[in-house]
């Protein structure tokens, strides 16, 4: 099937087959979506938390009912192994239930004692939030933003990544079928370059992006020009630090998962393995064995652990990063080549003797490529961990958890997981520092990003108590 430059195409990255094409939305369709979301918002904001929770819980149930269909759609459009796709839908359902249950607790007015008769802080919705979302977790990234934003009383316009239009439309369908007011969430099929005028529209009150740092800078600039709030979840180059006293077997096993889940296409995937010298050899041996045991192949097969990358250009960029790093002296322990005769597959790869100037260290690697760097001690490991423009997550392995907690405070990242792998959890805030972005998603912090924190003061002021006179 031929794809015109102006069209948005759904392409199966495992087979290169064009599944469907869509015309980008016209200016009239964009206007219709924004106007509809604004109307829906006016009625939605007046509903109680209990009323908002009804469709939110129904959405959770519906996602579970349709898990097979939605998971298959993700696998077909962006290559995620089907087992991971089903787990993603379940995570979405849990996220909906979490915010349905906890939004009122997070957003109830808080009384503050002042000289007023009564004063308090209230949390009011902002209006329509524009969500520019990525393809790597096509359902979860949207739910992670939408469940708290909707429970807070907002509406949303979704501009999803252009390679997952079918997922984008399925998400709109799921919200509608769950009973959210018509138009409260509308999907726009637009190329990234067409987004700026939408950000500038007065009815759009805030924008949230999950995507690359380059896109983050563009969206932040556009939001700044229009004086509106932005939350940015951008790239990451998470360190995975293994100190000399760590449980090496466990660290290597979890490290393999932390790097290769979703074929390595996660902002919080472990990317740079900073391993203490005395255990370096053992870690490399165990890690490579774990990587070589991963099953690569048809992502629709439930046994597959590594599917294709989501797009051929992403695979090409990863290949460049590996080749250049090897040319600069990195030691290829396994992988380092394409796989199969079609599709955007790349074999899980491990590079050792990596140095900070190599692309696999200096740039974000968005695919199944692990860079191993030896560190003399904990101090050097922390120094290397921070030697990056990013600051999203960090993994730290040691049996001495007291020392780990002290070291964690020196790591410049939004989250540090000690003896585990970084993951998002609705109960905990998620986000980064430096070029990984700003603002937080999930938890009470996330739901308060898209609200007006409103001070209410009720007079008359009470007379200030007389200060006791000195005897
Ligand atoms: P990307 O270009 O930043 O795309 C992310 C989203 O931004 C898509 O919806 C994209 O739409 C949109 N976009 C692109 N250019 C835009 C512009 N000028 N104005 C407004 N929106 C724009 O990311 P990608 O290249 O597809 O993915 C690779 C990189 O993204 C990775 O290296 C990683 O750093 C980052 N990423 C991070 C996360 C995360 O969870 N933090 C997730 C996925 C990707 P189109 O698809 O239409 O271009």
Short mmCIF file of C-alpha atoms and ligand atoms in Angstrom, two decimals:
data_model
loop_
_atom_site.label_atom_id
_atom_site.label_comp_id
_atom_site.label_asym_id
_atom_site.label_seq_id
_atom_site.Cartn_x
_atom_site.Cartn_y
_atom_site.Cartn_z
CA UNK A 1 0.00 0.00 0.00
CA UNK A 2 1.43 3.42 -0.98
CA UNK A 3 1.58 6.03 1.77
CA UNK A 4 1.28 9.71 0.81
CA UNK A 5 3.57 12.13 2.67
CA UNK A 6 0.55 13.87 4.24
CA UNK A 7 -0.91 10.60 5.55
CA UNK A 8 -0.53 8.96 8.92
CA UNK A 9 0.37 5.31 8.49
CA UNK A 10 0.08 2.32 10.76
CA UNK A 11 2.97 0.02 9.78
CA UNK A 12 3.68 -3.37 11.33
CA UNK A 13 7.39 -3.13 12.29
CA UNK A 14 7.71 -6.93 12.41
CA UNK A 15 6.73 -7.34 8.75
CA UNK A 16 6.99 -3.84 7.19
CA UNK A 17 3.35 -4.23 6.07
CA UNK A 18 1.24 -1.05 5.90
CA UNK A 19 -1.79 -1.94 8.01
CA UNK A 20 -3.88 1.21 7.52
CA UNK A 21 -3.46 4.82 6.47
CA UNK A 22 -5.34 7.87 7.71
CA UNK A 23 -5.65 11.40 6.41
CA UNK A 24 -4.37 13.92 8.91
CA UNK A 25 -7.18 15.88 10.56
CA UNK A 26 -8.14 19.14 8.91
CA UNK A 27 -8.22 22.53 10.60
CA UNK A 28 -12.04 22.20 10.88
CA UNK A 29 -11.74 18.81 12.58
CA UNK A 30 -9.21 20.24 15.04
CA UNK A 31 -11.58 23.14 15.82
CA UNK A 32 -14.48 20.72 16.27
CA UNK A 33 -12.44 18.61 18.71
CA UNK A 34 -11.35 21.58 20.82
CA UNK A 35 -14.85 23.10 20.89
CA UNK A 36 -16.33 19.72 21.84
CA UNK A 37 -13.79 19.18 24.62
CA UNK A 38 -14.50 22.66 25.99
CA UNK A 39 -18.26 21.97 26.12
CA UNK A 40 -17.68 18.60 27.76
CA UNK A 41 -15.33 20.18 30.31
CA UNK A 42 -17.95 22.68 31.54
CA UNK A 43 -20.33 19.89 32.54
CA UNK A 44 -17.61 17.48 33.72
CA UNK A 45 -15.99 19.91 36.16
CA UNK A 46 -19.29 20.23 38.03
CA UNK A 47 -19.44 16.51 38.76
CA UNK A 48 -18.41 15.12 42.14
CA UNK A 49 -15.46 12.80 42.59
CA UNK A 50 -17.87 9.91 43.12
CA UNK A 51 -19.61 10.70 39.84
CA UNK A 52 -16.30 10.94 37.96
CA UNK A 53 -15.20 7.64 39.45
CA UNK A 54 -18.08 5.77 37.80
CA UNK A 55 -16.82 5.95 34.18
CA UNK A 56 -13.22 5.70 35.42
CA UNK A 57 -13.95 2.34 37.05
CA UNK A 58 -15.99 1.29 34.03
CA UNK A 59 -12.98 2.09 31.85
CA UNK A 60 -10.84 -0.23 33.98
CA UNK A 61 -13.36 -3.05 33.51
CA UNK A 62 -13.66 -2.39 29.80
CA UNK A 63 -9.89 -2.40 29.27
CA UNK A 64 -9.75 -5.82 30.92
CA UNK A 65 -12.66 -7.09 28.81
CA UNK A 66 -10.96 -5.88 25.61
CA UNK A 67 -7.43 -6.75 26.71
CA UNK A 68 -6.84 -9.25 23.88
CA UNK A 69 -7.96 -6.83 21.17
CA UNK A 70 -6.13 -3.79 22.48
CA UNK A 71 -2.94 -5.73 23.26
CA UNK A 72 -2.92 -7.17 19.74
CA UNK A 73 -3.31 -3.69 18.29
CA UNK A 74 -0.24 -2.47 20.19
CA UNK A 75 1.78 -5.49 19.07
CA UNK A 76 0.77 -5.01 15.44
CA UNK A 77 1.45 -1.26 15.38
CA UNK A 78 4.66 -0.95 17.38
CA UNK A 79 5.96 -4.49 17.87
CA UNK A 80 5.63 -4.92 21.64
CA UNK A 81 5.67 -8.65 22.58
CA UNK A 82 2.05 -9.68 23.17
CA UNK A 83 2.68 -10.83 26.76
CA UNK A 84 4.01 -7.37 27.64
CA UNK A 85 1.10 -5.74 25.79
CA UNK A 86 -1.44 -7.63 27.91
CA UNK A 87 0.45 -6.66 31.08
CA UNK A 88 0.32 -3.04 29.92
CA UNK A 89 -3.47 -3.14 29.60
CA UNK A 90 -3.76 -4.59 33.11
CA UNK A 91 -1.50 -1.81 34.42
CA UNK A 92 -3.81 0.73 32.78
CA UNK A 93 -6.84 -0.81 34.49
CA UNK A 94 -5.08 -0.63 37.86
CA UNK A 95 -4.12 3.02 37.19
CA UNK A 96 -7.76 3.94 36.47
CA UNK A 97 -8.91 2.23 39.66
CA UNK A 98 -6.18 3.88 41.72
CA UNK A 99 -7.18 7.41 40.71
CA UNK A 100 -10.92 6.63 40.90
CA UNK A 101 -10.34 5.63 44.53
CA UNK A 102 -7.79 8.24 45.61
CA UNK A 103 -8.48 11.46 43.67
CA UNK A 104 -10.79 12.89 46.32
CA UNK A 105 -8.20 12.25 49.04
CA UNK A 106 -5.51 14.01 46.95
CA UNK A 107 -7.67 16.98 46.01
CA UNK A 108 -9.90 17.70 49.02
CA UNK A 109 -9.59 21.26 50.29
CA UNK A 110 -6.94 21.69 52.97
CA UNK A 111 -7.70 24.01 55.88
CA UNK A 112 -4.85 26.38 56.78
CA UNK A 113 -4.96 28.38 60.02
CA UNK A 114 -4.52 32.12 59.41
CA UNK A 115 -6.15 35.27 60.81
CA UNK A 116 -9.24 34.56 58.64
CA UNK A 117 -12.46 33.09 60.00
CA UNK A 118 -11.58 30.25 57.71
CA UNK A 119 -8.96 29.80 55.02
CA UNK A 120 -8.17 26.84 52.86
CA UNK A 121 -6.50 25.61 49.68
CA UNK A 122 -8.78 24.15 47.01
CA UNK A 123 -7.85 22.30 43.82
CA UNK A 124 -9.87 23.29 40.77
CA UNK A 125 -9.48 21.85 37.25
CA UNK A 126 -7.75 23.92 34.58
CA UNK A 127 -9.70 22.97 31.45
CA UNK A 128 -8.45 21.18 28.36
CA UNK A 129 -5.00 19.60 28.63
CA UNK A 130 -3.20 18.78 25.37
CA UNK A 131 -1.38 15.45 25.68
CA UNK A 132 1.39 14.75 23.16
CA UNK A 133 2.19 11.10 23.67
CA UNK A 134 4.77 8.54 22.50
CA UNK A 135 4.40 5.13 20.92
CA UNK A 136 6.47 3.03 23.34
CA UNK A 137 3.69 2.35 25.86
CA UNK A 138 0.77 3.43 23.66
CA UNK A 139 -1.98 2.79 26.22
CA UNK A 140 -0.16 3.28 29.53
CA UNK A 141 1.36 6.67 28.66
CA UNK A 142 -2.12 8.01 27.89
CA UNK A 143 -3.81 6.51 30.96
CA UNK A 144 -0.95 7.70 33.19
CA UNK A 145 -1.82 11.26 32.23
CA UNK A 146 -5.58 10.96 31.63
CA UNK A 147 -6.74 9.08 34.75
CA UNK A 148 -5.53 11.76 37.20
CA UNK A 149 -6.33 14.66 34.83
CA UNK A 150 -9.93 13.49 34.36
CA UNK A 151 -10.47 12.69 38.03
CA UNK A 152 -9.33 16.28 38.73
CA UNK A 153 -12.11 17.47 36.41
CA UNK A 154 -10.17 18.32 33.24
CA UNK A 155 -10.78 17.46 29.58
CA UNK A 156 -8.12 16.30 27.08
CA UNK A 157 -7.04 16.47 23.49
CA UNK A 158 -4.78 13.55 22.62
CA UNK A 159 -2.12 13.92 19.94
CA UNK A 160 -0.60 10.46 19.89
CA UNK A 161 2.57 9.42 18.03
CA UNK A 162 1.97 9.12 14.29
CA UNK A 163 3.00 5.45 14.17
CA UNK A 164 0.18 4.33 16.52
CA UNK A 165 -3.00 5.90 15.06
CA UNK A 166 -5.08 2.78 15.59
CA UNK A 167 -4.16 2.69 19.28
CA UNK A 168 -5.01 6.40 19.51
CA UNK A 169 -8.47 5.83 18.06
CA UNK A 170 -9.03 2.74 20.22
CA UNK A 171 -8.27 4.79 23.34
CA UNK A 172 -10.82 7.43 22.30
CA UNK A 173 -13.35 4.63 21.72
CA UNK A 174 -12.63 3.10 25.15
CA UNK A 175 -13.24 6.41 26.96
CA UNK A 176 -16.47 6.96 25.05
CA UNK A 177 -17.73 3.43 25.68
CA UNK A 178 -16.87 3.72 29.37
CA UNK A 179 -19.40 6.54 29.64
CA UNK A 180 -17.22 9.64 29.79
CA UNK A 181 -19.09 12.61 28.29
CA UNK A 182 -18.90 12.80 24.54
CA UNK A 183 -15.87 14.85 23.51
CA UNK A 184 -14.13 14.85 26.90
CA UNK A 185 -11.20 13.03 25.30
CA UNK A 186 -10.66 13.58 21.59
CA UNK A 187 -7.88 12.14 19.46
CA UNK A 188 -6.28 14.31 16.80
CA UNK A 189 -4.44 12.61 13.98
CA UNK A 190 -1.73 15.16 13.29
CA UNK A 191 1.98 15.18 12.50
CA UNK A 192 4.18 16.55 15.28
CA UNK A 193 5.00 19.64 13.25
CA UNK A 194 1.28 20.60 13.20
CA UNK A 195 0.93 20.76 16.98
CA UNK A 196 2.15 24.27 17.74
CA UNK A 197 -1.06 26.14 16.72
CA UNK A 198 -3.03 23.78 18.99
CA UNK A 199 -0.78 24.70 21.93
CA UNK A 200 -1.41 28.38 21.18
CA UNK A 201 -5.23 28.01 21.25
CA UNK A 202 -6.64 29.90 24.27
CA UNK A 203 -8.94 27.01 25.21
CA UNK A 204 -5.96 24.69 25.71
CA UNK A 205 -4.86 25.42 29.27
CA UNK A 206 -1.83 23.17 29.62
CA UNK A 207 0.29 20.70 27.71
CA UNK A 208 1.95 17.46 28.69
CA UNK A 209 4.52 15.65 26.58
CA UNK A 210 6.20 12.30 26.87
CA UNK A 211 8.84 12.06 24.19
CA UNK A 212 12.35 13.06 23.24
CA UNK A 213 14.28 15.95 24.78
CA UNK A 214 14.42 17.70 21.38
CA UNK A 215 10.63 17.67 21.13
CA UNK A 216 10.43 18.72 24.79
CA UNK A 217 12.44 21.85 24.06
CA UNK A 218 10.12 22.73 21.16
CA UNK A 219 6.94 22.15 23.15
CA UNK A 220 8.26 24.03 26.19
CA UNK A 221 9.12 26.98 23.92
CA UNK A 222 5.66 26.97 22.34
CA UNK A 223 3.98 26.68 25.76
CA UNK A 224 6.20 29.48 27.06
CA UNK A 225 5.22 31.77 24.18
CA UNK A 226 1.56 31.07 24.97
CA UNK A 227 2.17 31.37 28.74
CA UNK A 228 0.82 28.01 29.71
CA UNK A 229 1.86 25.22 31.96
CA UNK A 230 3.83 22.27 30.59
CA UNK A 231 4.81 18.93 32.08
CA UNK A 232 7.61 17.14 30.25
CA UNK A 233 8.62 13.48 30.56
CA UNK A 234 11.59 13.16 28.24
CA UNK A 235 14.44 10.81 27.55
CA UNK A 236 16.67 9.02 29.99
CA UNK A 237 20.01 7.26 30.17
CA UNK A 238 19.52 5.50 33.47
CA UNK A 239 22.59 4.16 35.26
CA UNK A 240 22.51 0.65 36.74
CA UNK A 241 25.19 0.71 39.41
CA UNK A 242 26.48 -2.59 40.79
CA UNK A 243 28.80 -2.17 43.77
CA UNK A 244 31.38 -4.74 44.84
CA UNK A 245 29.23 -6.18 47.66
CA UNK A 246 26.08 -6.63 45.52
CA UNK A 247 24.17 -9.85 44.89
CA UNK A 248 25.73 -10.17 41.43
CA UNK A 249 23.52 -13.03 40.18
CA UNK A 250 20.35 -11.15 41.01
CA UNK A 251 21.67 -7.83 39.73
CA UNK A 252 22.60 -9.42 36.39
CA UNK A 253 19.23 -11.17 36.04
CA UNK A 254 17.21 -8.04 36.87
CA UNK A 255 19.61 -5.96 34.75
CA UNK A 256 18.80 -8.06 31.68
CA UNK A 257 15.09 -7.31 32.19
CA UNK A 258 15.67 -3.66 33.04
CA UNK A 259 17.52 -3.15 29.75
CA UNK A 260 15.51 -5.34 27.38
CA UNK A 261 11.86 -4.96 28.35
CA UNK A 262 9.86 -3.51 25.43
CA UNK A 263 12.95 -4.24 23.27
CA UNK A 264 14.77 -1.62 25.33
CA UNK A 265 12.41 1.18 24.24
CA UNK A 266 11.68 2.69 27.60
CA UNK A 267 12.76 6.02 29.01
CA UNK A 268 13.46 4.30 32.35
CA UNK A 269 15.27 1.30 30.91
CA UNK A 270 18.70 0.74 32.46
CA UNK A 271 21.14 1.89 29.79
CA UNK A 272 24.58 2.36 31.34
CA UNK A 273 25.82 -0.47 33.59
CA UNK A 274 28.43 0.92 35.99
CA UNK A 275 30.01 -2.12 37.58
CA UNK A 276 32.62 -2.21 40.36
CA UNK A 277 35.94 -3.63 39.19
CA UNK A 278 36.19 -6.66 41.55
CA UNK A 279 32.91 -8.15 40.30
CA UNK A 280 33.12 -6.83 36.70
CA UNK A 281 34.09 -10.14 35.10
CA UNK A 282 31.42 -12.17 36.89
CA UNK A 283 28.73 -9.58 36.12
CA UNK A 284 29.63 -9.49 32.40
CA UNK A 285 29.52 -13.31 32.17
CA UNK A 286 26.14 -13.62 33.86
CA UNK A 287 24.67 -10.62 32.06
CA UNK A 288 25.72 -11.83 28.59
CA UNK A 289 24.35 -15.33 29.33
CA UNK A 290 21.01 -13.76 30.32
CA UNK A 291 20.89 -11.58 27.19
CA UNK A 292 21.75 -14.49 24.89
CA UNK A 293 18.91 -16.53 26.41
CA UNK A 294 16.29 -13.93 25.36
CA UNK A 295 13.91 -15.16 22.66
CA UNK A 296 13.70 -12.82 19.70
CA UNK A 297 10.99 -13.24 17.08
CA UNK A 298 7.33 -12.81 16.18
CA UNK A 299 5.89 -10.44 18.80
CA UNK A 300 2.48 -12.12 18.51
CA UNK A 301 4.00 -15.35 19.87
CA UNK A 302 3.44 -15.46 23.65
CA UNK A 303 6.94 -16.90 24.16
CA UNK A 304 8.71 -14.00 22.42
CA UNK A 305 10.67 -11.65 24.69
CA UNK A 306 12.23 -9.34 22.07
CA UNK A 307 10.15 -8.04 19.19
CA UNK A 308 11.17 -5.54 16.51
CA UNK A 309 11.91 -1.91 17.24
CA UNK A 310 8.91 0.28 16.63
CA UNK A 311 10.19 1.88 13.43
CA UNK A 312 13.01 1.24 10.95
CA UNK A 313 14.56 4.69 11.56
CA UNK A 314 14.84 3.94 15.29
CA UNK A 315 16.64 0.67 14.48
CA UNK A 316 18.97 2.51 12.08
CA UNK A 317 19.91 5.06 14.73
CA UNK A 318 20.62 2.34 17.28
CA UNK A 319 22.78 0.52 14.75
CA UNK A 320 24.76 3.73 14.18
CA UNK A 321 25.32 4.18 17.93
CA UNK A 322 26.69 0.63 18.25
CA UNK A 323 28.90 0.79 15.17
CA UNK A 324 30.42 4.14 16.15
CA UNK A 325 31.06 2.96 19.72
CA UNK A 326 32.78 -0.21 18.48
CA UNK A 327 34.89 1.90 16.12
CA UNK A 328 35.89 3.99 19.14
CA UNK A 329 37.05 0.92 21.06
CA UNK A 330 34.01 -0.67 22.75
CA UNK A 331 34.22 -4.48 23.03
CA UNK A 332 31.22 -6.27 21.49
CA UNK A 333 30.29 -9.14 23.83
CA UNK A 334 27.16 -10.25 21.98
CA UNK A 335 24.68 -9.06 19.33
CA UNK A 336 25.47 -5.98 17.29
CA UNK A 337 23.49 -6.92 14.18
CA UNK A 338 20.08 -6.90 12.58
CA UNK A 339 17.90 -9.99 12.84
CA UNK A 340 15.70 -11.69 10.21
CA UNK A 341 15.08 -10.76 6.60
CA UNK A 342 12.33 -8.18 7.22
CA UNK A 343 11.07 -5.91 9.96
CA UNK A 344 12.98 -3.56 12.28
CA UNK A 345 14.61 -6.27 14.43
CA UNK A 346 17.94 -5.74 16.20
CA UNK A 347 19.63 -8.44 18.27
CA UNK A 348 20.09 -7.75 21.99
CA UNK A 349 23.59 -6.34 22.29
CA UNK A 350 26.16 -5.93 25.06
CA UNK A 351 29.19 -3.66 24.81
CA UNK A 352 31.99 -3.59 27.38
CA UNK A 353 34.94 -1.20 27.89
CA UNK A 354 32.61 1.70 27.12
CA UNK A 355 33.88 5.23 27.76
CA UNK A 356 31.83 8.41 28.31
CA UNK A 357 32.65 9.85 24.89
CA UNK A 358 31.07 6.93 22.99
CA UNK A 359 27.52 7.32 21.60
CA UNK A 360 26.18 4.42 23.71
CA UNK A 361 27.14 6.41 26.82
CA UNK A 362 26.76 10.02 25.69
CA UNK A 363 23.41 9.55 23.88
CA UNK A 364 20.23 7.81 24.91
CA UNK A 365 20.06 4.28 23.44
CA UNK A 366 16.42 3.46 22.73
CA UNK A 367 16.70 -0.25 22.04
CA UNK A 368 18.24 -3.50 23.37
CA UNK A 369 21.83 -2.27 23.72
CA UNK A 370 23.61 -2.39 27.09
CA UNK A 371 26.80 -0.40 27.73
CA UNK A 372 29.05 -1.76 30.49
CA UNK A 373 31.56 0.53 32.14
CA UNK A 374 33.88 -0.50 34.97
CA UNK A 375 34.12 1.77 38.03
CA UNK A 376 36.90 1.73 40.63
CA UNK A 377 34.56 2.32 43.56
CA UNK A 378 31.23 3.83 44.60
CA UNK A 379 32.48 7.40 44.21
CA UNK A 380 33.54 6.85 40.62
CA UNK A 381 30.28 5.03 39.88
CA UNK A 382 28.25 8.01 41.15
CA UNK A 383 30.42 10.43 39.18
CA UNK A 384 29.85 8.41 35.98
CA UNK A 385 26.14 8.02 36.76
CA UNK A 386 25.77 11.81 36.83
CA UNK A 387 27.91 12.39 33.75
CA UNK A 388 24.88 12.64 31.44
CA UNK A 389 22.45 15.30 30.31
CA UNK A 390 19.61 13.10 31.60
CA UNK A 391 18.24 12.54 35.09
CA UNK A 392 15.22 10.25 34.98
CA UNK A 393 15.87 7.05 36.97
CA UNK A 394 18.75 5.18 38.56
CA UNK A 395 19.28 1.63 39.81
CA UNK A 396 21.73 0.91 42.63
CA UNK A 397 22.77 -2.55 43.79
CA UNK A 398 24.55 -3.22 47.08
CA UNK A 399 23.88 -5.29 50.21
CA UNK A 400 24.64 -2.23 52.36
CA UNK A 401 21.34 -0.38 52.14
CA UNK A 402 22.37 2.33 54.62
CA UNK A 403 25.25 3.33 52.32
CA UNK A 404 22.92 3.02 49.33
CA UNK A 405 20.49 5.54 50.84
CA UNK A 406 23.36 7.99 51.36
CA UNK A 407 24.62 7.46 47.79
CA UNK A 408 21.09 7.85 46.38
CA UNK A 409 21.04 11.46 47.56
CA UNK A 410 24.07 12.19 45.37
CA UNK A 411 22.45 10.81 42.20
CA UNK A 412 20.82 13.45 40.01
CA UNK A 413 17.64 11.62 39.01
CA UNK A 414 13.91 11.70 39.67
CA UNK A 415 13.90 8.20 41.15
CA UNK A 416 16.46 5.81 42.60
CA UNK A 417 15.61 2.13 43.00
CA UNK A 418 17.91 0.24 45.37
CA UNK A 419 18.21 -3.52 44.71
CA UNK A 420 15.39 -3.44 42.17
CA UNK A 421 14.57 -2.01 38.76
CA UNK A 422 13.07 1.39 38.09
CA UNK A 423 9.35 1.15 37.28
CA UNK A 424 6.38 3.48 37.45
CA UNK A 425 3.81 2.92 40.20
CA UNK A 426 0.63 5.05 40.55
CA UNK A 427 1.38 5.48 44.26
CA UNK A 428 4.77 7.09 43.64
CA UNK A 429 5.68 10.27 41.73
CA UNK A 430 7.34 9.76 38.36
CA UNK A 431 9.50 12.26 36.46
CA UNK A 432 12.97 13.61 35.93
CA UNK A 433 15.46 16.42 36.29
CA UNK A 434 17.97 17.98 33.86
CA UNK A 435 17.09 17.16 30.22
CA UNK A 436 14.72 14.40 31.34
CA UNK A 437 12.10 17.07 31.88
CA UNK A 438 10.10 18.68 34.65
CA UNK A 439 6.90 18.16 36.53
CA UNK A 440 5.67 14.85 37.89
CA UNK A 441 3.13 12.26 36.90
CA UNK A 442 1.25 9.79 39.12
CA UNK A 443 0.54 9.97 42.87
CA UNK A 444 -0.71 13.13 44.63
CA UNK A 445 2.09 15.10 42.92
CA UNK A 446 0.89 14.12 39.44
CA UNK A 447 -2.78 14.87 39.98
CA UNK A 448 -1.88 18.33 41.29
CA UNK A 449 0.00 19.31 38.11
CA UNK A 450 -3.15 20.18 36.17
CA UNK A 451 -5.16 22.05 38.79
CA UNK A 452 -5.53 25.60 39.92
CA UNK A 453 -4.23 25.61 43.49
CA UNK A 454 -6.75 28.13 44.77
CA UNK A 455 -6.46 29.99 48.07
CA UNK A 456 -9.81 30.85 49.66
CA UNK A 457 -9.83 33.35 52.54
CA UNK A 458 -13.03 34.15 54.44
CA UNK A 459 -13.15 37.30 56.58
CA UNK A 460 -13.46 39.25 58.59
CA UNK A 461 -9.97 38.84 59.96
CA UNK A 462 -9.87 37.86 63.60
CA UNK A 463 -8.03 40.30 65.86
CA UNK A 464 -4.49 39.11 66.34
CA UNK A 465 -3.96 37.92 69.91
CA UNK A 466 -2.26 40.53 72.05
CA UNK A 467 1.41 39.76 72.48
CA UNK A 468 2.06 39.10 76.19
CA UNK A 469 3.95 42.00 77.74
CA UNK A 470 7.30 41.41 79.33
CA UNK A 471 6.97 41.36 83.14
P1 LIG B 1 9.41 12.22 19.58
O1 LIG B 1 9.74 12.59 18.17
O2 LIG B 1 9.76 13.15 20.64
O3 LIG B 1 7.83 11.90 19.60
C1 LIG B 1 7.04 11.95 20.77
C2 LIG B 1 5.74 12.68 20.47
O4 LIG B 1 6.02 14.04 20.14
C3 LIG B 1 4.98 12.12 19.26
O5 LIG B 1 3.60 12.22 19.49
C4 LIG B 1 5.42 13.06 18.15
O6 LIG B 1 4.52 13.10 17.07
C5 LIG B 1 5.44 14.36 18.88
N1 LIG B 1 6.23 15.40 18.21
C6 LIG B 1 7.33 15.24 17.43
N2 LIG B 1 7.78 16.45 17.00
C7 LIG B 1 6.96 17.39 17.51
C8 LIG B 1 6.89 18.82 17.44
N3 LIG B 1 7.77 19.53 16.73
N4 LIG B 1 5.90 19.44 18.10
C9 LIG B 1 5.00 18.75 18.81
N5 LIG B 1 4.99 17.40 18.91
C10 LIG B 1 5.96 16.72 18.28
O7 LIG B 1 10.03 10.83 19.91
P2 LIG B 1 10.43 9.65 18.90
O8 LIG B 1 11.56 10.09 18.02
O9 LIG B 1 9.22 9.07 18.26
O10 LIG B 1 10.96 8.62 19.95
C11 LIG B 1 12.32 8.44 20.20
C12 LIG B 1 12.81 9.23 21.38
O11 LIG B 1 11.75 9.72 22.20
C13 LIG B 1 13.65 8.38 22.30
O12 LIG B 1 15.01 8.53 22.00
C14 LIG B 1 13.30 8.84 23.68
O13 LIG B 1 14.21 9.81 24.14
C15 LIG B 1 12.04 9.56 23.56
N6 LIG B 1 10.94 8.87 24.20
C16 LIG B 1 10.80 9.02 25.54
C17 LIG B 1 9.75 8.42 26.17
C18 LIG B 1 9.52 8.56 27.63
O14 LIG B 1 8.74 7.79 28.16
N7 LIG B 1 10.10 9.53 28.31
C19 LIG B 1 8.88 7.65 25.43
C20 LIG B 1 9.07 7.51 24.06
C21 LIG B 1 10.10 8.16 23.46
P3 LIG B 1 4.88 12.36 15.68
O15 LIG B 1 4.92 10.91 15.99
O16 LIG B 1 3.75 12.76 14.82
O17 LIG B 1 6.20 12.90 15.23
#
